[in-house]
Amino acid sequence: MTPRVPLGAPDKLTFLLSLVPYLIDHDGISVTDVAAHFGVAPERVRDAVTLIAVSGVPGDTSQYLPGDLFDIEWGQFEADDTIVLTHLVAIEDSPRFSAREAAALIAGLQYLSSLPENADRDAIASLMAKLSRSATAAPSQLAVSARTSGDAISLIQSALRSGVQVRFDYLNARGGQEERYVDPLRVESVDRDWYLRGWCHLRGAVRTFRLDRMSALTVTDRPVTSRTEELVLPETLFQGSESDLDVVVELAAGALPLLGDYLSGRPVQHLAGDLVRATLRVSHYHALKRLVAGLSGVVTVVEPAAAREIVRAWADAGAARYSEPAAPSAPAGPGE
Amino acid sequence: MSTTPEPINRVTVEERLFSLVLALIATEIGLTKADILSTVQGYRQRYVHSGDNASLERQFERDKDDIRELGIPLETVEQPDDPGNNRYLRYRIPKGLYELPTDVSFSGDELMLLKLAATVWREGSLSAESRRALTKLNALGGADGDPVLGYAPTLRVRDASFEPLSKAMDRAHVVSFLYLKPGEAAPRRRQVAPRAVVQHESRWHLFGTDLDAGATRTFLLSRIVGPVVVVPDLVAPESGPDAGQTALAELDALSAANVAEIEVLPGSDAAVRLGKRAADASGGAQPIAALVLHYTDLNILADELSGFGPEVLVLSPPALRDAVLDRLLRVRDAHEPLEVRS
């Protein structure tokens, strides 16, 4: 995954310091292979190699004489686009991690330990200890609790490896239960929420499913039918569709991040004080009612009136359960 | 101006930094600031002999900070016969501390796992650190391309206080911030020596010593209102290496002690999703009407349960029951039909 952010000098310096030991270990490697390995454009590798080849130390004369500089086989570099270091200066080995870099990796590992294939806690612990010793300073105390995500991920992974579909019952936000056959493409997560992205045979399209909304998940013997290598997964988990509905809500500006995935790209309108009006995009109002009822006192739906009413009725039905007699009967859900 | 033949300012920032790192690794005894400014590529072009080099010196100070930020151990060495004299301070990067320890090596599988761990922070906080860690991991070899096929896990930090708190922790700073405890009408200022920042149940927490209470406290980042400021002249006491695990263990214990009983509508979204989390869920194949949930924070659970509307009825504890009902009534009342203006 190539980052799209512009790279600053710290990134470029890290690249230079990492490239030297890699080139030492891979004598005569081509520019394109290096680029593929580091996930960068070939041009960046050429620029870096060119800079390394003219860099070095001031030396005894403080004049950066040829013996004080790195050197490469220029002919091979220019004619064949391959890299051979012929003279080395000052560094040979990979740099250590900074305290924060090591901390980011350790926290990432703790998070990944909830994946079934990383269930070996001892292996993870020994890897974390190695990272701590590979950092210049004690890694920052960042920690992430790993929640075991159940069997779903193992089942999906085995289907992915065997090239077969998975089958499960899936509740949509309206409360309807549907049987789905899906070609699994990727398991994704955001914090503790895990998702399957795959080709849904019911909808004939790529869809995202919450793992915790699936029941009776099984690995089938039906081979996948989609050509997964031809399917391009969009970067974001959720994509808008033509039929999405716009909803205007009011909230404090500071609470906007809570709506992350639902916010439309449209600019927010600032009201008195800290209040803003923002536009959400939802697939239908039944997804909205769950979102808004979970953000009590934070978000209020302004329009359309139909959306306000569905939210009101949902909360009203919820509240009504507390005035029921001791043995409550199943209340009729609103809206269906 | 300059007597050197090279054109001024043609040296890029990365060339200057790279040259500085190489020069400081190559020296055993260290270089003085004057040595560096007059001889190292990127400085020497702008150095004025026996003149004013104040801006160049400031440049060097910034470069030093940037280099240390990357985990490169740039040391200062005082002259034994003239301690405290800045002019004779020497700078160097000990090679043994710069390089990965010789006895540390990572297997191909380990590298693959670490590369996946580095992609977890793909957005926002720690994404720059992860990107650089990934570059350093790539230097060690391992397989190319996407680390583990079929996975794209993400950790996300939405709290603005994460960055200042984690930096303060690294620098042993004491911080102060306004904290809004649920049930209290107004936020109160806290002075805290941060010891760990941890994610538990999807929420980020600060674990630290509350200097006013003189005891360890855990704070939810989402309840910190307003900016986190560093308290000058206070140094945080040394914290153990396991503060993060201690914090998580405490949160786990808290969660185990807090028990909520709820009833869910069979077949509903609440039954499926909460059923998977429930303490007594046995496989989850049969519809379960009554569930037991553990929680660390009553208000957070109340928010979540309110979202399920009529699919959930809280049986106990009474405080949770009241909190959910209160939230639902507030949502209902806030969404009464608006007056139609004519």
mmCIF file with all atom_site columns, C-alpha atoms in Angstrom, chain A residues 128-261:
data_model
loop_
_atom_site.group_PDB
_atom_site.id
_atom_site.type_symbol
_atom_site.label_atom_id
_atom_site.label_alt_id
_atom_site.label_comp_id
_atom_site.label_asym_id
_atom_site.label_entity_id
_atom_site.label_seq_id
_atom_site.pdbx_PDB_ins_code
_atom_site.Cartn_x
_atom_site.Cartn_y
_atom_site.Cartn_z
_atom_site.occupancy
_atom_site.B_iso_or_equiv
_atom_site.pdbx_formal_charge
_atom_site.auth_seq_id
_atom_site.auth_comp_id
_atom_site.auth_asym_id
_atom_site.auth_atom_id
_atom_site.pdbx_PDB_model_num
ATOM 1   C CA . MET A 1 128 ? 7.337   -7.859  21.251  1.00 0.00 ? 128 MET A CA 1
ATOM 2   C CA . ALA A 1 129 ? 10.392  -8.399  23.448  1.00 0.00 ? 129 ALA A CA 1
ATOM 3   C CA . LYS A 1 130 ? 12.611  -8.410  20.362  1.00 0.00 ? 130 LYS A CA 1
ATOM 4   C CA . LEU A 1 131 ? 11.049  -5.149  19.216  1.00 0.00 ? 131 LEU A CA 1
ATOM 5   C CA . SER A 1 132 ? 11.687  -3.551  22.596  1.00 0.00 ? 132 SER A CA 1
ATOM 6   C CA . ARG A 1 133 ? 15.354  -4.477  22.304  1.00 0.00 ? 133 ARG A CA 1
ATOM 7   C CA . SER A 1 134 ? 15.435  -3.121  18.740  1.00 0.00 ? 134 SER A CA 1
ATOM 8   C CA . ALA A 1 135 ? 14.357  0.372   19.767  1.00 0.00 ? 135 ALA A CA 1
ATOM 9   C CA . THR A 1 136 ? 16.685  3.213   20.716  1.00 0.00 ? 136 THR A CA 1
ATOM 10  C CA . ALA A 1 137 ? 14.609  3.990   23.809  1.00 0.00 ? 137 ALA A CA 1
ATOM 11  C CA . ALA A 1 138 ? 12.008  2.071   25.796  1.00 0.00 ? 138 ALA A CA 1
ATOM 12  C CA . PRO A 1 139 ? 8.870   1.877   23.629  1.00 0.00 ? 139 PRO A CA 1
ATOM 13  C CA . SER A 1 140 ? 6.060   4.196   24.668  1.00 0.00 ? 140 SER A CA 1
ATOM 14  C CA . GLN A 1 141 ? 3.443   2.500   26.834  1.00 0.00 ? 141 GLN A CA 1
ATOM 15  C CA . LEU A 1 142 ? 0.715   2.024   24.272  1.00 0.00 ? 142 LEU A CA 1
ATOM 16  C CA . ALA A 1 143 ? -1.391  -1.097  24.652  1.00 0.00 ? 143 ALA A CA 1
ATOM 17  C CA . VAL A 1 144 ? -4.416  -2.553  22.918  1.00 0.00 ? 144 VAL A CA 1
ATOM 18  C CA . SER A 1 145 ? -6.652  -5.248  24.327  1.00 0.00 ? 145 SER A CA 1
ATOM 19  C CA . ALA A 1 146 ? -7.229  -8.117  21.948  1.00 0.00 ? 146 ALA A CA 1
ATOM 20  C CA . ARG A 1 147 ? -10.748 -9.408  21.796  1.00 0.00 ? 147 ARG A CA 1
ATOM 21  C CA . THR A 1 148 ? -11.006 -12.873 20.351  1.00 0.00 ? 148 THR A CA 1
ATOM 22  C CA . SER A 1 149 ? -13.257 -12.591 17.385  1.00 0.00 ? 149 SER A CA 1
ATOM 23  C CA . GLY A 1 150 ? -14.713 -16.059 17.483  1.00 0.00 ? 150 GLY A CA 1
ATOM 24  C CA . ASP A 1 151 ? -14.742 -18.690 14.786  1.00 0.00 ? 151 ASP A CA 1
ATOM 25  C CA . ALA A 1 152 ? -16.022 -16.457 12.014  1.00 0.00 ? 152 ALA A CA 1
ATOM 26  C CA . ILE A 1 153 ? -12.589 -15.254 10.894  1.00 0.00 ? 153 ILE A CA 1
ATOM 27  C CA . SER A 1 154 ? -11.148 -18.789 10.817  1.00 0.00 ? 154 SER A CA 1
ATOM 28  C CA . LEU A 1 155 ? -14.046 -20.013 8.722   1.00 0.00 ? 155 LEU A CA 1
ATOM 29  C CA . ILE A 1 156 ? -13.795 -17.119 6.297   1.00 0.00 ? 156 ILE A CA 1
ATOM 30  C CA . GLN A 1 157 ? -10.028 -17.549 5.998   1.00 0.00 ? 157 GLN A CA 1
ATOM 31  C CA . SER A 1 158 ? -10.385 -21.229 5.198   1.00 0.00 ? 158 SER A CA 1
ATOM 32  C CA . ALA A 1 159 ? -13.010 -20.432 2.548   1.00 0.00 ? 159 ALA A CA 1
ATOM 33  C CA . LEU A 1 160 ? -10.706 -17.764 1.116   1.00 0.00 ? 160 LEU A CA 1
ATOM 34  C CA . ARG A 1 161 ? -7.838  -20.237 0.866   1.00 0.00 ? 161 ARG A CA 1
ATOM 35  C CA . SER A 1 162 ? -9.984  -22.953 -0.716  1.00 0.00 ? 162 SER A CA 1
ATOM 36  C CA . GLY A 1 163 ? -11.671 -20.600 -3.155  1.00 0.00 ? 163 GLY A CA 1
ATOM 37  C CA . VAL A 1 164 ? -15.199 -21.424 -2.024  1.00 0.00 ? 164 VAL A CA 1
ATOM 38  C CA . GLN A 1 165 ? -18.212 -19.366 -0.989  1.00 0.00 ? 165 GLN A CA 1
ATOM 39  C CA . VAL A 1 166 ? -19.385 -18.811 2.563   1.00 0.00 ? 166 VAL A CA 1
ATOM 40  C CA . ARG A 1 167 ? -23.031 -18.957 3.545   1.00 0.00 ? 167 ARG A CA 1
ATOM 41  C CA . PHE A 1 168 ? -24.664 -17.134 6.427   1.00 0.00 ? 168 PHE A CA 1
ATOM 42  C CA . ASP A 1 169 ? -27.876 -15.583 7.648   1.00 0.00 ? 169 ASP A CA 1
ATOM 43  C CA . TYR A 1 170 ? -27.615 -11.844 7.711   1.00 0.00 ? 170 TYR A CA 1
ATOM 44  C CA . LEU A 1 171 ? -29.810 -9.327  9.421   1.00 0.00 ? 171 LEU A CA 1
ATOM 45  C CA . ASN A 1 172 ? -30.191 -6.080  7.601   1.00 0.00 ? 172 ASN A CA 1
ATOM 46  C CA . ALA A 1 173 ? -30.728 -2.882  9.578   1.00 0.00 ? 173 ALA A CA 1
ATOM 47  C CA . ARG A 1 174 ? -34.455 -3.130  8.927   1.00 0.00 ? 174 ARG A CA 1
ATOM 48  C CA . GLY A 1 175 ? -34.509 -6.340  10.916  1.00 0.00 ? 175 GLY A CA 1
ATOM 49  C CA . GLY A 1 176 ? -35.070 -8.623  7.930   1.00 0.00 ? 176 GLY A CA 1
ATOM 50  C CA . GLN A 1 177 ? -33.190 -11.930 7.835   1.00 0.00 ? 177 GLN A CA 1
ATOM 51  C CA . GLU A 1 178 ? -31.642 -12.972 4.521   1.00 0.00 ? 178 GLU A CA 1
ATOM 52  C CA . GLU A 1 179 ? -29.601 -15.962 3.452   1.00 0.00 ? 179 GLU A CA 1
ATOM 53  C CA . ARG A 1 180 ? -26.397 -14.864 1.759   1.00 0.00 ? 180 ARG A CA 1
ATOM 54  C CA . TYR A 1 181 ? -23.844 -16.663 -0.372  1.00 0.00 ? 181 TYR A CA 1
ATOM 55  C CA . VAL A 1 182 ? -20.665 -14.634 -0.614  1.00 0.00 ? 182 VAL A CA 1
ATOM 56  C CA . ASP A 1 183 ? -17.283 -14.968 -2.341  1.00 0.00 ? 183 ASP A CA 1
ATOM 57  C CA . PRO A 1 184 ? -14.957 -13.760 0.431   1.00 0.00 ? 184 PRO A CA 1
ATOM 58  C CA . LEU A 1 185 ? -12.392 -11.163 -0.640  1.00 0.00 ? 185 LEU A CA 1
ATOM 59  C CA . ARG A 1 186 ? -11.002 -9.596  2.512   1.00 0.00 ? 186 ARG A CA 1
ATOM 60  C CA . VAL A 1 187 ? -11.510 -9.396  6.262   1.00 0.00 ? 187 VAL A CA 1
ATOM 61  C CA . GLU A 1 188 ? -11.265 -5.821  7.498   1.00 0.00 ? 188 GLU A CA 1
ATOM 62  C CA . SER A 1 189 ? -11.628 -4.197  10.851  1.00 0.00 ? 189 SER A CA 1
ATOM 63  C CA . VAL A 1 190 ? -11.963 -0.855  12.534  1.00 0.00 ? 190 VAL A CA 1
ATOM 64  C CA . ASP A 1 191 ? -11.098 -1.176  16.215  1.00 0.00 ? 191 ASP A CA 1
ATOM 65  C CA . ARG A 1 192 ? -13.303 -3.924  17.610  1.00 0.00 ? 192 ARG A CA 1
ATOM 66  C CA . ASP A 1 193 ? -15.665 -4.130  14.645  1.00 0.00 ? 193 ASP A CA 1
ATOM 67  C CA . TRP A 1 194 ? -14.813 -6.777  12.066  1.00 0.00 ? 194 TRP A CA 1
ATOM 68  C CA . TYR A 1 195 ? -16.149 -6.920  8.536   1.00 0.00 ? 195 TYR A CA 1
ATOM 69  C CA . LEU A 1 196 ? -16.189 -9.266  5.584   1.00 0.00 ? 196 LEU A CA 1
ATOM 70  C CA . ARG A 1 197 ? -15.980 -7.718  2.161   1.00 0.00 ? 197 ARG A CA 1
ATOM 71  C CA . GLY A 1 198 ? -17.008 -9.947  -0.656  1.00 0.00 ? 198 GLY A CA 1
ATOM 72  C CA . TRP A 1 199 ? -19.052 -10.568 -3.740  1.00 0.00 ? 199 TRP A CA 1
ATOM 73  C CA . CYS A 1 200 ? -22.659 -11.046 -2.652  1.00 0.00 ? 200 CYS A CA 1
ATOM 74  C CA . HIS A 1 201 ? -24.553 -13.439 -4.919  1.00 0.00 ? 201 HIS A CA 1
ATOM 75  C CA . LEU A 1 202 ? -27.913 -12.180 -3.709  1.00 0.00 ? 202 LEU A CA 1
ATOM 76  C CA . ARG A 1 203 ? -27.156 -8.570  -4.632  1.00 0.00 ? 203 ARG A CA 1
ATOM 77  C CA . GLY A 1 204 ? -24.750 -9.290  -7.509  1.00 0.00 ? 204 GLY A CA 1
ATOM 78  C CA . ALA A 1 205 ? -22.298 -6.737  -6.156  1.00 0.00 ? 205 ALA A CA 1
ATOM 79  C CA . VAL A 1 206 ? -19.422 -6.219  -3.718  1.00 0.00 ? 206 VAL A CA 1
ATOM 80  C CA . ARG A 1 207 ? -20.825 -5.739  -0.223  1.00 0.00 ? 207 ARG A CA 1
ATOM 81  C CA . THR A 1 208 ? -19.523 -5.220  3.297   1.00 0.00 ? 208 THR A CA 1
ATOM 82  C CA . PHE A 1 209 ? -20.919 -7.382  6.115   1.00 0.00 ? 209 PHE A CA 1
ATOM 83  C CA . ARG A 1 210 ? -20.458 -7.026  9.862   1.00 0.00 ? 210 ARG A CA 1
ATOM 84  C CA . LEU A 1 211 ? -19.190 -10.293 11.312  1.00 0.00 ? 211 LEU A CA 1
ATOM 85  C CA . ASP A 1 212 ? -21.281 -9.850  14.443  1.00 0.00 ? 212 ASP A CA 1
ATOM 86  C CA . ARG A 1 213 ? -24.478 -9.652  12.354  1.00 0.00 ? 213 ARG A CA 1
ATOM 87  C CA . MET A 1 214 ? -23.888 -13.058 10.769  1.00 0.00 ? 214 MET A CA 1
ATOM 88  C CA . SER A 1 215 ? -25.406 -16.216 12.111  1.00 0.00 ? 215 SER A CA 1
ATOM 89  C CA . ALA A 1 216 ? -25.084 -19.857 11.057  1.00 0.00 ? 216 ALA A CA 1
ATOM 90  C CA . LEU A 1 217 ? -21.916 -19.119 9.085   1.00 0.00 ? 217 LEU A CA 1
ATOM 91  C CA . THR A 1 218 ? -20.665 -22.117 7.117   1.00 0.00 ? 218 THR A CA 1
ATOM 92  C CA . VAL A 1 219 ? -18.019 -22.831 4.510   1.00 0.00 ? 219 VAL A CA 1
ATOM 93  C CA . THR A 1 220 ? -19.771 -24.227 1.428   1.00 0.00 ? 220 THR A CA 1
ATOM 94  C CA . ASP A 1 221 ? -18.447 -26.440 -1.354  1.00 0.00 ? 221 ASP A CA 1
ATOM 95  C CA . ARG A 1 222 ? -19.581 -23.988 -4.016  1.00 0.00 ? 222 ARG A CA 1
ATOM 96  C CA . PRO A 1 223 ? -16.579 -22.530 -5.807  1.00 0.00 ? 223 PRO A CA 1
ATOM 97  C CA . VAL A 1 224 ? -16.333 -18.765 -5.973  1.00 0.00 ? 224 VAL A CA 1
ATOM 98  C CA . THR A 1 225 ? -17.608 -17.407 -9.252  1.00 0.00 ? 225 THR A CA 1
ATOM 99  C CA . SER A 1 226 ? -16.289 -13.874 -9.217  1.00 0.00 ? 226 SER A CA 1
ATOM 100 C CA . ARG A 1 227 ? -12.849 -13.258 -10.655 1.00 0.00 ? 227 ARG A CA 1
ATOM 101 C CA . THR A 1 228 ? -11.443 -11.763 -7.478  1.00 0.00 ? 228 THR A CA 1
ATOM 102 C CA . GLU A 1 229 ? -8.331  -10.440 -9.161  1.00 0.00 ? 229 GLU A CA 1
ATOM 103 C CA . GLU A 1 230 ? -10.553 -8.376  -11.449 1.00 0.00 ? 230 GLU A CA 1
ATOM 104 C CA . LEU A 1 231 ? -12.590 -6.904  -8.621  1.00 0.00 ? 231 LEU A CA 1
ATOM 105 C CA . VAL A 1 232 ? -11.195 -3.662  -7.328  1.00 0.00 ? 232 VAL A CA 1
ATOM 106 C CA . LEU A 1 233 ? -12.134 -3.139  -3.711  1.00 0.00 ? 233 LEU A CA 1
ATOM 107 C CA . PRO A 1 234 ? -12.808 0.518   -2.987  1.00 0.00 ? 234 PRO A CA 1
ATOM 108 C CA . GLU A 1 235 ? -10.504 1.989   -0.330  1.00 0.00 ? 235 GLU A CA 1
ATOM 109 C CA . THR A 1 236 ? -13.325 2.881   2.037   1.00 0.00 ? 236 THR A CA 1
ATOM 110 C CA . LEU A 1 237 ? -15.416 0.236   3.760   1.00 0.00 ? 237 LEU A CA 1
ATOM 111 C CA . PHE A 1 238 ? -18.700 1.866   2.888   1.00 0.00 ? 238 PHE A CA 1
ATOM 112 C CA . GLN A 1 239 ? -19.605 3.384   -0.413  1.00 0.00 ? 239 GLN A CA 1
ATOM 113 C CA . GLY A 1 240 ? -22.480 5.673   -1.065  1.00 0.00 ? 240 GLY A CA 1
ATOM 114 C CA . SER A 1 241 ? -25.047 4.608   -3.615  1.00 0.00 ? 241 SER A CA 1
ATOM 115 C CA . GLU A 1 242 ? -27.468 6.463   -5.831  1.00 0.00 ? 242 GLU A CA 1
ATOM 116 C CA . SER A 1 243 ? -30.360 5.554   -3.598  1.00 0.00 ? 243 SER A CA 1
ATOM 117 C CA . ASP A 1 244 ? -28.788 6.963   -0.403  1.00 0.00 ? 244 ASP A CA 1
ATOM 118 C CA . LEU A 1 245 ? -30.869 9.436   1.521   1.00 0.00 ? 245 LEU A CA 1
ATOM 119 C CA . ASP A 1 246 ? -29.693 12.823  2.782   1.00 0.00 ? 246 ASP A CA 1
ATOM 120 C CA . VAL A 1 247 ? -30.464 13.679  6.378   1.00 0.00 ? 247 VAL A CA 1
ATOM 121 C CA . VAL A 1 248 ? -29.684 17.002  8.052   1.00 0.00 ? 248 VAL A CA 1
ATOM 122 C CA . VAL A 1 249 ? -28.612 16.768  11.690  1.00 0.00 ? 249 VAL A CA 1
ATOM 123 C CA . GLU A 1 250 ? -27.613 19.233  14.383  1.00 0.00 ? 250 GLU A CA 1
ATOM 124 C CA . LEU A 1 251 ? -24.766 18.586  16.802  1.00 0.00 ? 251 LEU A CA 1
ATOM 125 C CA . ALA A 1 252 ? -21.795 20.181  18.553  1.00 0.00 ? 252 ALA A CA 1
ATOM 126 C CA . ALA A 1 253 ? -18.840 20.613  16.195  1.00 0.00 ? 253 ALA A CA 1
ATOM 127 C CA . GLY A 1 254 ? -16.676 18.532  18.528  1.00 0.00 ? 254 GLY A CA 1
ATOM 128 C CA . ALA A 1 255 ? -18.969 15.530  18.070  1.00 0.00 ? 255 ALA A CA 1
ATOM 129 C CA . LEU A 1 256 ? -18.569 15.393  14.273  1.00 0.00 ? 256 LEU A CA 1
ATOM 130 C CA . PRO A 1 257 ? -15.936 12.595  14.396  1.00 0.00 ? 257 PRO A CA 1
ATOM 131 C CA . LEU A 1 258 ? -18.569 10.332  15.966  1.00 0.00 ? 258 LEU A CA 1
ATOM 132 C CA . LEU A 1 259 ? -20.430 10.382  12.652  1.00 0.00 ? 259 LEU A CA 1
ATOM 133 C CA . GLY A 1 260 ? -17.299 9.624   10.598  1.00 0.00 ? 260 GLY A CA 1
ATOM 134 C CA . ASP A 1 261 ? -18.498 7.171   7.985   1.00 0.00 ? 261 ASP A CA 1
#
